[in-house]
Tab-separated table of C-alpha atoms in Angstrom:
chain	number	residue	atom	x	y	z
A	1	MET	CA	0.000	0.000	0.000
A	2	ASP	CA	1.241	3.448	-0.869
A	3	PHE	CA	0.686	6.513	1.286
A	4	VAL	CA	-1.227	8.713	-1.154
A	5	GLY	CA	-4.209	10.176	0.719
A	6	TYR	CA	-2.817	13.030	2.787
A	7	ARG	CA	-6.054	15.039	2.602
A	8	ASN	CA	-8.029	11.860	3.325
A	9	THR	CA	-6.074	11.260	6.549
A	10	LYS	CA	-6.747	14.853	7.616
A	11	LEU	CA	-10.493	14.187	7.123
A	12	VAL	CA	-10.248	11.076	9.332
A	13	GLU	CA	-8.537	13.155	12.010
A	14	GLN	CA	-11.364	15.703	11.743
A	15	LEU	CA	-13.995	12.932	12.089
A	16	THR	CA	-12.167	11.741	15.195
A	17	ARG	CA	-12.267	15.220	16.747
A	18	GLN	CA	-16.016	15.319	15.996
A	19	GLY	CA	-16.527	12.074	17.942
A	20	ARG	CA	-17.532	10.013	14.889
A	21	ILE	CA	-15.106	7.127	15.499
A	22	THR	CA	-16.467	5.650	18.687
A	23	ILE	CA	-17.687	2.471	20.310
A	24	LYS	CA	-20.332	2.030	22.983
A	25	ARG	CA	-18.823	1.134	26.362
A	26	GLY	CA	-21.463	0.616	29.000
A	27	GLU	CA	-23.759	3.629	28.964
A	28	SER	CA	-21.402	5.969	27.116
A	29	ARG	CA	-19.478	6.195	23.863
A	30	SER	CA	-15.697	6.236	23.711
A	31	PHE	CA	-12.980	6.594	21.073
A	32	ASP	CA	-12.282	3.285	19.296
A	33	PRO	CA	-8.592	2.938	18.373
A	34	MET	CA	-9.207	-0.100	16.163
A	35	GLN	CA	-11.766	1.746	14.008
A	36	PHE	CA	-9.444	4.743	13.849
A	37	ALA	CA	-6.443	2.625	12.794
A	38	LEU	CA	-8.425	0.855	10.084
A	39	LEU	CA	-10.031	4.005	8.664
A	40	TYR	CA	-6.772	5.981	8.859
A	41	MET	CA	-4.834	3.259	7.033
A	42	MET	CA	-7.584	2.955	4.408
A	43	ALA	CA	-7.524	6.737	3.953
A	44	SER	CA	-3.738	6.823	3.633
A	45	ALA	CA	-3.857	4.175	0.885
A	46	THR	CA	-6.563	5.880	-1.188
A	47	TYR	CA	-6.393	8.812	-3.583
A	48	ASP	CA	-7.665	12.184	-2.413
A	49	TRP	CA	-10.732	13.919	-3.827
A	50	PRO	CA	-10.765	15.797	-6.059
A	51	LEU	CA	-8.250	13.917	-8.151
A	52	ASP	CA	-5.449	15.969	-9.663
A	53	ASP	CA	-5.045	15.886	-13.463
A	54	LYS	CA	-2.122	13.429	-13.390
A	55	THR	CA	-3.910	10.946	-11.115
A	56	GLN	CA	-7.121	11.224	-13.103
A	57	GLY	CA	-5.167	10.579	-16.304
A	58	LEU	CA	-3.809	7.356	-14.786
A	59	GLY	CA	-7.350	6.125	-14.127
A	60	LYS	CA	-6.971	6.119	-10.337
A	61	MET	CA	-10.100	6.093	-8.185
A	62	PRO	CA	-10.579	8.483	-5.252
A	63	ARG	CA	-11.287	7.146	-1.763
A	64	ILE	CA	-11.420	3.514	-2.907
A	65	TYR	CA	-9.780	0.797	-0.805
A	66	ALA	CA	-9.477	-2.570	-2.567
A	67	TYR	CA	-6.246	-4.093	-1.197
A	68	GLY	CA	-8.019	-6.602	1.055
A	69	TRP	CA	-7.904	-7.402	4.747
A	70	LEU	CA	-4.747	-9.527	4.585
A	71	GLU	CA	-2.771	-6.596	3.171
A	72	MET	CA	-4.250	-4.354	5.877
A	73	ALA	CA	-3.454	-6.881	8.622
A	74	ARG	CA	0.145	-6.989	7.436
A	75	ALA	CA	0.358	-3.186	7.306
A	76	LEU	CA	-0.878	-3.014	10.901
A	77	GLY	CA	1.558	-5.691	12.086
A	78	MET	CA	-1.274	-8.043	13.038
A	79	THR	CA	0.164	-11.111	11.269
A	80	LEU	CA	3.560	-11.336	12.938
A	81	PRO	CA	3.981	-14.773	14.522
A	82	ASP	CA	4.465	-15.120	18.277
A	83	GLY	CA	6.691	-18.148	17.819
A	84	ILE	CA	8.403	-20.338	15.262
A	85	ASP	CA	5.764	-23.067	15.694
A	86	GLU	CA	3.108	-20.759	14.162
A	87	ILE	CA	5.006	-20.353	10.882
A	88	GLU	CA	4.100	-22.256	7.729
A	89	VAL	CA	5.731	-21.801	4.345
A	90	ILE	CA	3.021	-20.881	1.835
A	91	GLY	CA	4.119	-20.043	-1.706
A	92	ASN	CA	7.785	-19.805	-0.622
A	93	GLU	CA	6.805	-17.244	2.010
A	94	PRO	CA	6.892	-17.742	5.786
A	95	ARG	CA	3.407	-16.984	7.108
A	96	ALA	CA	1.264	-17.490	10.207
A	97	PRO	CA	-2.106	-18.556	8.714
A	98	LYS	CA	-3.981	-18.821	12.030
A	99	LYS	CA	-2.868	-15.323	12.991
A	100	GLU	CA	-3.761	-14.038	9.508
A	101	LEU	CA	-7.268	-15.482	9.750
A	102	LYS	CA	-7.888	-13.975	13.199
A	103	ALA	CA	-6.557	-10.602	12.033
A	104	MET	CA	-8.772	-10.589	8.931
A	105	GLN	CA	-11.817	-11.540	11.031
A	106	ARG	CA	-11.071	-8.705	13.470
A	107	LEU	CA	-10.668	-6.216	10.615
A	108	SER	CA	-13.897	-7.420	9.029
A	109	LEU	CA	-15.791	-6.871	12.303
A	110	THR	CA	-14.228	-3.424	12.638
A	111	ALA	CA	-15.232	-2.586	9.056
A	112	LYS	CA	-18.840	-3.501	9.903
A	113	LYS	CA	-18.766	-0.882	12.683
A	114	LEU	CA	-17.374	1.744	10.308
A	115	GLU	CA	-20.013	0.785	7.743
A	116	ALA	CA	-22.789	1.065	10.352
A	117	ALA	CA	-21.459	4.539	11.232
A	118	GLY	CA	-21.681	5.517	7.546
A	119	LEU	CA	-17.922	6.077	7.198
A	120	ILE	CA	-17.275	3.341	4.624
A	121	LYS	CA	-19.498	1.679	2.055
A	122	CYS	CA	-18.998	-1.672	0.329
A	123	LEU	CA	-19.430	-1.162	-3.428
A	124	ARG	CA	-18.494	-4.730	-4.352
A	125	LYS	CA	-18.158	-7.749	-2.097
A	126	GLY	CA	-14.939	-9.738	-2.277
A	127	SER	CA	-14.827	-13.371	-3.352
A	128	PRO	CA	-12.094	-15.808	-2.282
A	129	GLN	CA	-13.140	-18.133	-5.117
A	130	LYS	CA	-12.653	-15.384	-7.710
A	131	ARG	CA	-9.577	-14.137	-5.823
A	132	ASN	CA	-10.796	-10.566	-5.693
A	133	ASN	CA	-11.033	-8.199	-2.757
A	134	ALA	CA	-14.004	-6.148	-1.722
A	135	VAL	CA	-14.152	-2.568	-2.992
A	136	TRP	CA	-14.718	-0.061	-0.196
A	137	LEU	CA	-15.645	3.591	-0.662
A	138	LEU	CA	-14.583	5.934	2.120
A	139	ALA	CA	-17.459	8.273	3.023
A	140	ILE	CA	-15.308	10.716	4.965
A	141	GLY	CA	-16.358	13.991	3.370
A	142	THR	CA	-19.532	16.022	3.572
A	143	PRO	CA	-22.730	14.249	2.451
A	144	GLU	CA	-22.661	16.204	-0.839
A	145	GLU	CA	-19.004	15.397	-1.450
A	146	ASN	CA	-19.574	11.716	-0.628
A	147	ARG	CA	-22.345	11.583	-3.246
A	148	GLU	CA	-20.041	13.238	-5.816
A	149	VAL	CA	-17.216	10.791	-5.133
A	150	GLU	CA	-19.539	7.765	-5.243
A	151	ALA	CA	-21.082	8.902	-8.546
A	152	TYR	CA	-17.609	9.417	-10.040
A	153	VAL	CA	-16.389	6.016	-8.858
A	154	ARG	CA	-19.493	4.151	-9.989
A	155	GLN	CA	-19.272	5.755	-13.431
A	156	HIS	CA	-15.564	5.009	-13.873
A	157	MET	CA	-15.536	1.523	-12.314
A	158	TYR	CA	-18.799	0.496	-14.007
A	159	LEU	CA	-20.424	-0.424	-10.689
């Protein structure tokens, strides 16, 4: 994942200050670091809106995350093995499949919270059989801006 969405990360920080990235704890709401980490990393890996001329010319999509949960888990350091006995060689690569699965499940549950809060939207579900990742739209702008970005993405990705 490349760090491309500077303005997007600033919007996530603004949403945090507004109390939009929270979880219910008992009778009150509190900041949720897991939701923040996921949304911030998604924002940093997505192109800002509006696209500049160069990025638009390359066919890049604004505020679209489609790298998958395994890539995100790796970026967040969630797949590092605790011991040598957890490691399996898969495709000539040392991996910890049990840790990867747990990390992807945790990220998926966190994404559901962000989706329920209206901060991300699934435009296309992923399919392990087809080996494609879900396509997530970050809804981190104003309602009007989010509609603009979604319309642009749907038109250019034929969704």
